[in-house]
Coordinates of C-alpha atoms and ligand atoms in Angstrom, one line a residue:
M247 CA 101.8 76.6 176.5
A248 CA 102.7 80.5 175.8
D249 CA 100.1 83.1 177.2
Y250 CA 97.3 84.0 174.9
R251 CA 94.8 85.6 177.0
E252 CA 95.0 88.9 175.8
M253 CA 94.4 87.5 172.3
W254 CA 91.2 85.0 173.7
S255 CA 90.3 88.2 175.3
E256 CA 90.4 90.4 172.3
L257 CA 88.2 87.5 170.3
G258 CA 85.5 87.3 172.8
L259 CA 85.9 84.5 174.6
D260 CA 84.4 83.5 178.0
L261 CA 87.7 83.6 179.7
A262 CA 86.8 82.0 183.0
L263 CA 84.5 79.1 181.2
H264 CA 87.9 78.8 178.5
D265 CA 89.4 77.8 181.2
K266 CA 87.7 75.0 182.1
L267 CA 87.6 73.7 178.6
C268 CA 91.4 74.0 178.5
A269 CA 91.4 71.9 181.5
A270 CA 89.7 69.5 180.7
L271 CA 91.5 68.5 177.3
P272 CA 95.4 67.2 178.8
P273 CA 93.9 64.5 181.4
L274 CA 92.0 63.6 178.0
F275 CA 94.5 63.4 175.4
E276 CA 96.8 61.7 178.0
E277 CA 94.8 58.8 178.9
A278 CA 93.7 58.4 175.0
F279 CA 97.1 59.0 173.8
L280 CA 100.3 59.0 176.0
H281 CA 100.0 55.3 177.1
Q282 CA 100.7 53.9 174.0
K283 CA 104.2 52.2 173.3
D284 CA 106.3 52.6 170.6
R285 CA 104.4 55.9 169.1
P286 CA 106.7 57.4 165.7
S287 CA 108.8 60.1 167.0
G288 CA 106.7 62.1 164.1
M289 CA 103.5 61.8 166.4
D290 CA 105.8 64.9 168.6
Y291 CA 104.5 67.8 165.9
F292 CA 101.0 66.5 166.1
N293 CA 101.1 66.4 169.7
M294 CA 102.5 70.1 170.0
V295 CA 99.6 70.5 167.8
I296 CA 96.9 69.2 170.2
A297 CA 98.6 70.8 173.2
E298 CA 98.6 74.3 171.3
V299 CA 94.8 74.1 170.2
H300 CA 93.9 77.3 170.9
G301 CA 96.9 79.2 171.1
L302 CA 99.6 79.0 167.9
R303 CA 97.0 78.3 165.0
I304 CA 94.7 80.8 166.4
K305 CA 97.6 83.3 166.6
E306 CA 98.1 82.6 162.8
L307 CA 94.4 82.9 162.3
V308 CA 94.5 86.2 163.9
D309 CA 97.6 87.4 162.1
H310 CA 96.2 86.6 158.9
K311 CA 93.1 88.6 159.1
R312 CA 95.5 91.5 160.7
N313 CA 97.3 91.1 156.6
G314 CA 94.1 91.6 154.9
G315 CA 93.1 87.9 154.7
F316 CA 89.5 86.1 156.0
V317 CA 88.7 83.0 158.0
V318 CA 86.2 80.5 156.8
G319 CA 84.5 78.0 159.2
S320 CA 82.8 74.6 157.6
F321 CA 81.1 71.7 158.8
C322 CA 81.2 69.4 156.0
V323 CA 84.0 67.6 153.6
Y324 CA 81.5 69.0 150.9
V325 CA 82.9 72.6 151.6
P326 CA 86.0 72.9 148.7
E327 CA 88.8 74.0 150.4
E328 CA 90.4 75.0 147.2
I329 CA 88.3 78.1 146.8
V330 CA 89.0 79.4 150.1
L331 CA 92.8 79.1 149.3
A332 CA 92.1 80.4 146.2
L333 CA 91.1 84.0 147.1
G334 CA 93.5 84.4 149.7
G335 CA 91.6 82.8 152.9
L336 CA 91.5 80.1 155.1
M337 CA 89.6 77.3 156.2
V338 CA 89.2 75.8 159.5
G339 CA 86.9 72.9 160.6
L340 CA 83.8 73.4 163.2
C341 CA 82.8 70.5 164.0
A342 CA 82.7 69.9 167.5
G343 CA 83.1 66.5 169.3
S344 CA 83.2 67.7 173.2
Q345 CA 80.7 66.7 175.4
F346 CA 81.4 70.2 177.0
W347 CA 79.2 72.3 174.6
V348 CA 76.8 69.7 174.6
P349 CA 74.3 71.7 177.4
E350 CA 74.7 74.7 175.9
G351 CA 73.5 73.9 172.9
E352 CA 70.7 72.0 174.2
K353 CA 69.3 75.6 175.7
V354 CA 68.7 76.5 171.7
L355 CA 68.4 72.8 170.3
P356 CA 66.0 70.0 171.0
R357 CA 68.4 67.1 173.3
N358 CA 67.2 63.9 171.0
L359 CA 69.2 66.0 168.2
C360 CA 73.1 64.3 167.4
P361 CA 75.8 65.4 169.6
L362 CA 78.2 67.1 166.8
I363 CA 75.4 69.5 165.9
K364 CA 74.7 70.4 169.5
A365 CA 77.8 70.5 170.6
A366 CA 78.7 73.0 167.4
I367 CA 76.2 75.4 168.4
G368 CA 76.9 75.4 172.1
A369 CA 80.6 75.9 170.8
K370 CA 79.2 79.7 169.7
L371 CA 76.8 80.2 172.4
S372 CA 79.0 79.6 175.1
K373 CA 82.0 82.0 173.3
T374 CA 84.7 79.1 174.2
C375 CA 86.1 78.1 171.0
P376 CA 88.6 80.6 169.3
Y377 CA 88.0 79.2 165.6
F378 CA 84.7 80.0 165.8
Q379 CA 85.3 84.0 167.2
S380 CA 88.0 84.3 164.3
V381 CA 85.9 82.9 161.4
D382 CA 84.0 86.3 159.2
L383 CA 81.8 83.5 157.6
V384 CA 80.5 80.0 158.0
V385 CA 80.2 78.0 155.1
A386 CA 77.4 75.3 156.2
E387 CA 75.6 72.7 153.8
N388 CA 72.4 71.2 153.4
T389 CA 73.2 67.9 154.5
C390 CA 71.1 65.9 157.0
D391 CA 68.0 67.6 158.2
G392 CA 69.7 68.4 161.8
K393 CA 72.1 70.4 160.1
K394 CA 70.1 72.0 157.9
K395 CA 67.6 73.3 160.4
A396 CA 70.4 74.2 162.9
W397 CA 72.1 76.7 160.6
E398 CA 69.2 78.6 161.1
E399 CA 70.2 78.8 164.3
M400 CA 73.7 79.5 163.6
G401 CA 72.8 81.8 161.5
R402 CA 71.7 84.5 163.9
L403 CA 74.9 83.9 165.2
V404 CA 77.7 84.3 162.9
P405 CA 77.2 85.1 159.2
T406 CA 76.5 82.1 157.4
H407 CA 76.4 81.1 153.7
V408 CA 74.7 77.5 153.5
M409 CA 75.5 75.5 150.4
D410 CA 72.2 73.4 149.0
L411 CA 73.0 70.0 148.4
P412 CA 71.2 67.7 146.2
N413 CA 69.9 64.6 147.4
R414 CA 70.8 62.3 144.6
K415 CA 73.7 62.1 142.8
S416 CA 71.8 62.4 138.9
K417 CA 72.7 65.0 136.4
E418 CA 69.9 67.0 138.0
G419 CA 71.6 67.0 141.5
M420 CA 75.0 67.7 139.2
D421 CA 73.6 70.6 137.8
L422 CA 72.3 71.9 141.3
W423 CA 75.8 71.1 143.0
R424 CA 78.0 73.2 140.3
S425 CA 75.9 75.7 140.4
Q426 CA 76.2 75.9 144.7
V427 CA 80.2 75.9 144.3
R428 CA 80.0 79.2 141.6
E429 CA 76.9 80.6 144.5
L430 CA 80.2 79.8 147.3
I431 CA 83.1 81.4 144.9
K432 CA 81.0 84.8 144.2
R433 CA 79.6 84.7 148.3
L434 CA 83.8 84.6 148.9
E435 CA 84.4 87.1 145.8
D436 CA 82.6 89.6 147.7
L437 CA 84.1 88.7 151.1
S438 CA 87.4 89.1 150.0
G439 CA 87.2 91.6 147.5
R440 CA 89.3 89.1 144.7
K441 CA 88.1 87.8 141.8
L442 CA 88.9 84.1 141.5
T443 CA 91.5 83.1 138.7
Y444 CA 92.5 79.9 137.2
E445 CA 96.0 80.4 138.2
G446 CA 94.5 80.7 142.1
L447 CA 92.6 77.8 141.7
M448 CA 94.9 75.6 140.6
E449 CA 97.1 77.0 143.3
G450 CA 94.2 75.9 145.6
I451 CA 94.1 72.6 144.0
R452 CA 97.6 72.2 144.1
K453 CA 98.0 72.5 148.0
V454 CA 94.8 70.7 149.0
E455 CA 95.8 67.9 146.4
A456 CA 99.0 67.5 148.5
K457 CA 97.4 67.2 152.0
R458 CA 94.9 64.9 150.4
E459 CA 98.1 62.8 149.0
A460 CA 100.3 62.7 152.2
L461 CA 97.3 61.1 154.0
R462 CA 96.6 58.8 151.7
G463 CA 100.4 57.8 151.9
L464 CA 99.9 57.5 155.5
Y465 CA 96.6 55.4 155.1
E466 CA 99.1 53.1 152.4
T467 CA 101.4 52.1 155.6
R468 CA 98.2 51.2 158.0
K469 CA 97.7 48.0 155.7
A470 CA 101.3 46.2 156.5
D471 CA 100.9 43.3 159.2
P472 CA 102.3 44.4 161.8
V473 CA 100.8 48.4 161.3
P474 CA 103.6 51.1 161.9
I475 CA 101.1 53.1 163.9
S476 CA 97.8 53.0 165.9
G477 CA 94.4 53.7 164.5
I478 CA 94.1 56.6 167.3
D479 CA 97.1 58.0 166.2
S480 CA 96.3 58.3 162.8
L481 CA 93.0 59.5 163.7
V482 CA 94.1 62.6 165.3
V483 CA 96.4 63.3 162.2
S484 CA 93.7 63.4 160.2
Q485 CA 91.5 65.1 162.8
I486 CA 94.5 67.9 162.4
A487 CA 94.0 68.3 158.7
F488 CA 90.9 70.2 159.5
Y489 CA 92.3 73.1 160.8
D490 CA 96.1 73.3 160.5
D491 CA 98.1 75.2 157.8
P492 CA 97.8 73.1 154.8
E493 CA 101.3 73.4 153.6
R494 CA 103.2 72.8 157.0
F495 CA 100.7 69.8 157.8
T496 CA 101.8 68.3 154.5
S497 CA 105.1 68.5 155.0
M498 CA 105.1 66.8 159.0
T499 CA 102.7 64.1 157.4
N500 CA 104.9 63.3 154.7
Q501 CA 108.0 62.6 157.7
L502 CA 105.7 60.9 159.6
V503 CA 105.1 58.7 156.5
Q504 CA 108.4 58.2 155.5
E505 CA 108.8 57.1 158.8
C506 CA 106.4 54.7 159.0
R507 CA 107.5 53.3 155.5
D508 CA 110.7 52.6 157.0
R509 CA 108.9 50.8 159.9
V510 CA 107.2 48.9 157.5
S511 CA 110.4 48.0 155.7
S512 CA 112.0 46.8 159.1
G513 CA 109.1 44.8 159.9
F514 CA 108.6 47.2 162.5
G515 CA 104.9 47.8 164.4
V516 CA 102.9 49.5 167.2
F517 CA 100.8 46.2 167.7
P518 CA 102.0 42.3 167.7
K519 CA 101.6 40.9 164.0
G520 CA 98.0 39.2 163.8
T521 CA 96.5 41.7 166.1
K522 CA 93.1 41.6 165.3
R523 CA 92.3 44.1 162.4
I524 CA 89.1 46.5 162.3
L525 CA 88.0 48.7 159.5
L526 CA 86.0 51.6 161.3
T527 CA 82.9 53.6 159.5
G528 CA 80.3 55.5 160.7
S529 CA 79.6 59.4 161.4
P530 CA 82.5 61.6 161.4
I531 CA 85.1 61.4 164.7
V532 CA 85.8 65.1 165.5
V533 CA 88.6 66.4 168.0
P534 CA 88.5 65.6 171.0
N535 CA 86.3 62.2 170.4
W536 CA 88.5 59.5 171.0
K537 CA 86.4 57.0 172.6
V538 CA 85.8 53.8 170.3
H539 CA 89.2 53.9 168.9
H540 CA 90.9 54.0 172.5
I541 CA 88.1 51.5 173.4
L542 CA 89.0 49.0 170.9
E543 CA 92.9 49.4 170.6
T544 CA 93.3 48.8 174.4
S545 CA 90.6 45.7 173.8
G546 CA 93.2 44.0 171.6
A547 CA 92.2 45.1 168.4
S548 CA 94.0 47.7 165.6
V549 CA 92.0 49.9 163.9
V550 CA 93.7 50.1 160.2
V551 CA 91.3 52.1 158.5
E552 CA 88.5 54.6 158.9
E553 CA 85.9 54.4 155.9
N554 CA 83.8 58.0 157.2
C555 CA 84.5 62.1 156.8
T556 CA 87.5 61.8 159.1
G557 CA 89.2 59.2 157.1
T558 CA 89.2 58.0 153.6
R559 CA 86.2 60.5 152.8
Y560 CA 88.4 63.4 153.2
F561 CA 91.0 62.4 150.9
K562 CA 89.3 60.2 148.3
G563 CA 89.5 61.1 145.3
S564 CA 91.7 64.4 142.9
V565 CA 90.9 66.6 141.1
D566 CA 91.0 66.6 137.1
T567 CA 93.3 69.1 136.0
S568 CA 93.2 69.3 132.7
P569 CA 90.5 71.6 131.7
K570 CA 92.5 75.0 130.2
D571 CA 89.8 77.6 131.0
L572 CA 88.7 78.5 134.8
E573 CA 84.6 77.2 134.0
G574 CA 86.1 74.1 133.1
L575 CA 88.4 73.4 136.0
I576 CA 85.5 74.7 138.4
D577 CA 82.8 71.9 136.9
A578 CA 86.0 69.6 137.4
L579 CA 86.1 70.9 141.3
A580 CA 82.8 70.3 141.9
D581 CA 82.6 66.8 140.1
R582 CA 85.5 65.7 143.0
Y583 CA 83.5 66.4 145.7
M584 CA 80.3 64.9 144.5
N585 CA 82.3 61.6 143.0
G586 CA 84.5 61.4 145.9
I587 CA 82.5 61.4 148.7
N588 CA 79.8 58.8 149.8
C589 CA 77.2 60.5 152.8
A590 CA 74.5 58.8 154.0
C591 CA 72.4 61.7 153.1
F592 CA 72.8 60.9 149.7
S593 CA 69.6 58.7 148.2
P594 CA 70.8 55.9 147.5
N595 CA 74.1 55.7 148.6
Q596 CA 75.5 52.6 147.2
G597 CA 79.3 54.0 146.7
R598 CA 79.6 53.9 150.4
L599 CA 78.5 50.1 151.0
D600 CA 81.1 49.4 148.0
D601 CA 83.7 51.4 149.5
V602 CA 83.8 49.6 152.9
V603 CA 83.9 46.2 151.1
E604 CA 86.8 47.4 149.0
L605 CA 88.8 48.9 151.9
A606 CA 88.2 45.6 154.6
R607 CA 89.6 43.9 151.3
E608 CA 92.7 46.0 150.7
Y609 CA 93.6 46.4 154.1
K610 CA 92.3 42.6 155.2
V611 CA 90.4 43.2 158.0
H612 CA 89.3 40.9 160.3
G613 CA 86.0 42.7 161.2
V614 CA 83.6 46.0 160.5
V615 CA 82.8 48.4 163.1
D616 CA 80.0 50.8 162.3
V617 CA 79.7 53.9 164.8
T618 CA 77.1 56.1 164.9
L619 CA 76.5 59.2 166.8
S620 CA 73.1 59.1 168.7
F621 CA 70.3 60.5 166.6
C622 CA 72.8 60.6 163.4
S623 CA 69.6 58.7 161.4
T624 CA 71.0 58.8 158.1
Y625 CA 74.2 56.8 159.5
Q626 CA 71.6 54.8 161.4
V627 CA 69.1 54.2 158.8
E628 CA 72.0 52.5 156.6
E629 CA 73.3 50.1 159.0
G630 CA 70.4 48.0 157.7
A631 CA 71.5 48.0 154.0
L632 CA 75.1 47.6 155.3
K633 CA 74.2 44.6 157.5
R634 CA 72.8 42.7 154.2
R635 CA 75.9 43.9 152.3
L636 CA 78.4 43.0 154.9
K637 CA 76.6 39.5 155.7
E638 CA 76.5 38.4 152.0
E639 CA 80.2 39.2 151.7
G640 CA 81.2 37.5 154.8
I641 CA 82.4 40.3 156.8
P642 CA 81.5 40.4 160.4
L643 CA 79.8 43.2 161.7
L644 CA 79.4 45.8 165.1
C645 CA 77.3 48.2 165.2
L646 CA 77.8 50.6 167.9
E647 CA 75.5 54.1 168.8
T648 CA 77.2 56.5 171.1
D649 CA 77.7 59.9 172.1
Y650 CA 80.0 62.5 173.6
A651 CA 78.9 62.2 177.0
P652 CA 81.4 59.5 179.3
G653 CA 79.7 56.6 181.3
D654 CA 79.2 54.1 178.0
E655 CA 82.5 53.0 177.8
G656 CA 82.2 49.8 179.8
Q657 CA 79.1 48.9 178.2
L658 CA 81.6 49.9 174.5
R659 CA 83.8 47.9 175.7
T660 CA 82.0 44.8 176.8
R661 CA 80.7 44.7 173.2
V662 CA 83.2 45.2 171.6
E663 CA 85.4 42.4 173.8
A664 CA 82.7 39.8 172.7
F665 CA 83.0 41.2 168.9
L666 CA 86.7 40.7 169.1
E667 CA 86.4 37.1 170.6
S668 CA 84.3 35.8 167.7
L669 CA 86.1 36.9 165.2
Ligands
BJ8_859 S1 79.7 65.0 154.0 S2 79.1 62.5 156.9 S3 80.8 65.6 157.7 S4 77.3 65.9 156.5 S5 76.7 63.0 162.6 S6 75.3 66.3 161.7 S7 75.1 63.3 159.3 S8 73.3 63.9 162.4 S9 78.3 64.7 159.8 FE1 78.8 65.0 157.8 FE2 79.4 66.3 155.7 FE3 78.0 63.6 155.6 FE4 80.6 63.7 155.9 FE5 74.4 64.9 160.6 FE6 74.9 62.5 161.4 FE7 75.1 64.7 162.9 FE8 76.8 64.6 160.8

């Protein structure tokens, strides 16, 4: 990696602590990825992005700001990237998946809170995340209780705009959401000094839709048996979608998709034909949290699809681009988010159960693994409904709860092995 210390210092990073964080990532990546056989050569690009995670992309963000642009950080797939792009900004996902940041977060948040939230606050407090240090505005959202209260702390550390998500997907809920999308536009217009135009929004929609389409293409190839790419490789591609340059990401993912399609045509796969196929669902799995995929795929299974926000929820549904005026297009954009994403923060959330069943059939899985982060109560409560529905459908289910701390791998592996044995 090139020397980025001067840039990191200008961003206000705690360099000594940041060195420790940077030292922890390569062995983690090596252990989770580099032992795999027959990885597609298209993964070389994504390996490089991980190796350069605090370098190349950060430099691009800094250059973008120097050229008059702005950077927005987000924590949820409900925040519409299309609007940020349309107003000349860049958006990066700030969800944090490393145990490194959890103790720092626990200094201001209760310990019995999900690790994703504690790590996010810890990343900012410890001044070791160059993405956080680069953002002009955090666009947060009222989804689960932990997040909505944590934003009050976040607002003390960095300018924060909170989108109010409805609890129900009702007519009133939809009206609230559309108004919240308009409030975000206003906030970003003030930040950028630009006015949202129909053409600008169309261009933002085109870029994000191309990214989603590339990911859909990748997932489509995972329906094959043998599967052309491992679940953990596909996961890291989805994780990178949250912060890479959208157009470069789309182009590199499309190259990978072509390679995977060629593999499918010739019957070549990364696991033997007949390997147990798993659908993974639950809380989001963000960089560098590769724990459960690694355990599953080194225990003889293949993760072929993820029904979560670092999986199908990220790319499900397209924006209807038929409206001919800006207001109509904004409504269509808002509708795509409300209709396409089924988060456990909504009550009821029947759509997620239907999605899991539909995907389980489409990807011909042998079983479903529901992975919730500790203290993620929305997904944990929904486990009951998921159990009942999958029992009715005759689909085996394993429920796992974990966090970012090492130490539970042995116990998780024992449960995974017993589950695979039973399939
Ligand atoms: S749309 S899943 S990205 S809110 S893991 S912080 S839910 S306690 S992240 Fe999410 Fe948007 Fe929903 Fe998706 Fe709370 Fe659970 Fe923690 Fe979570």
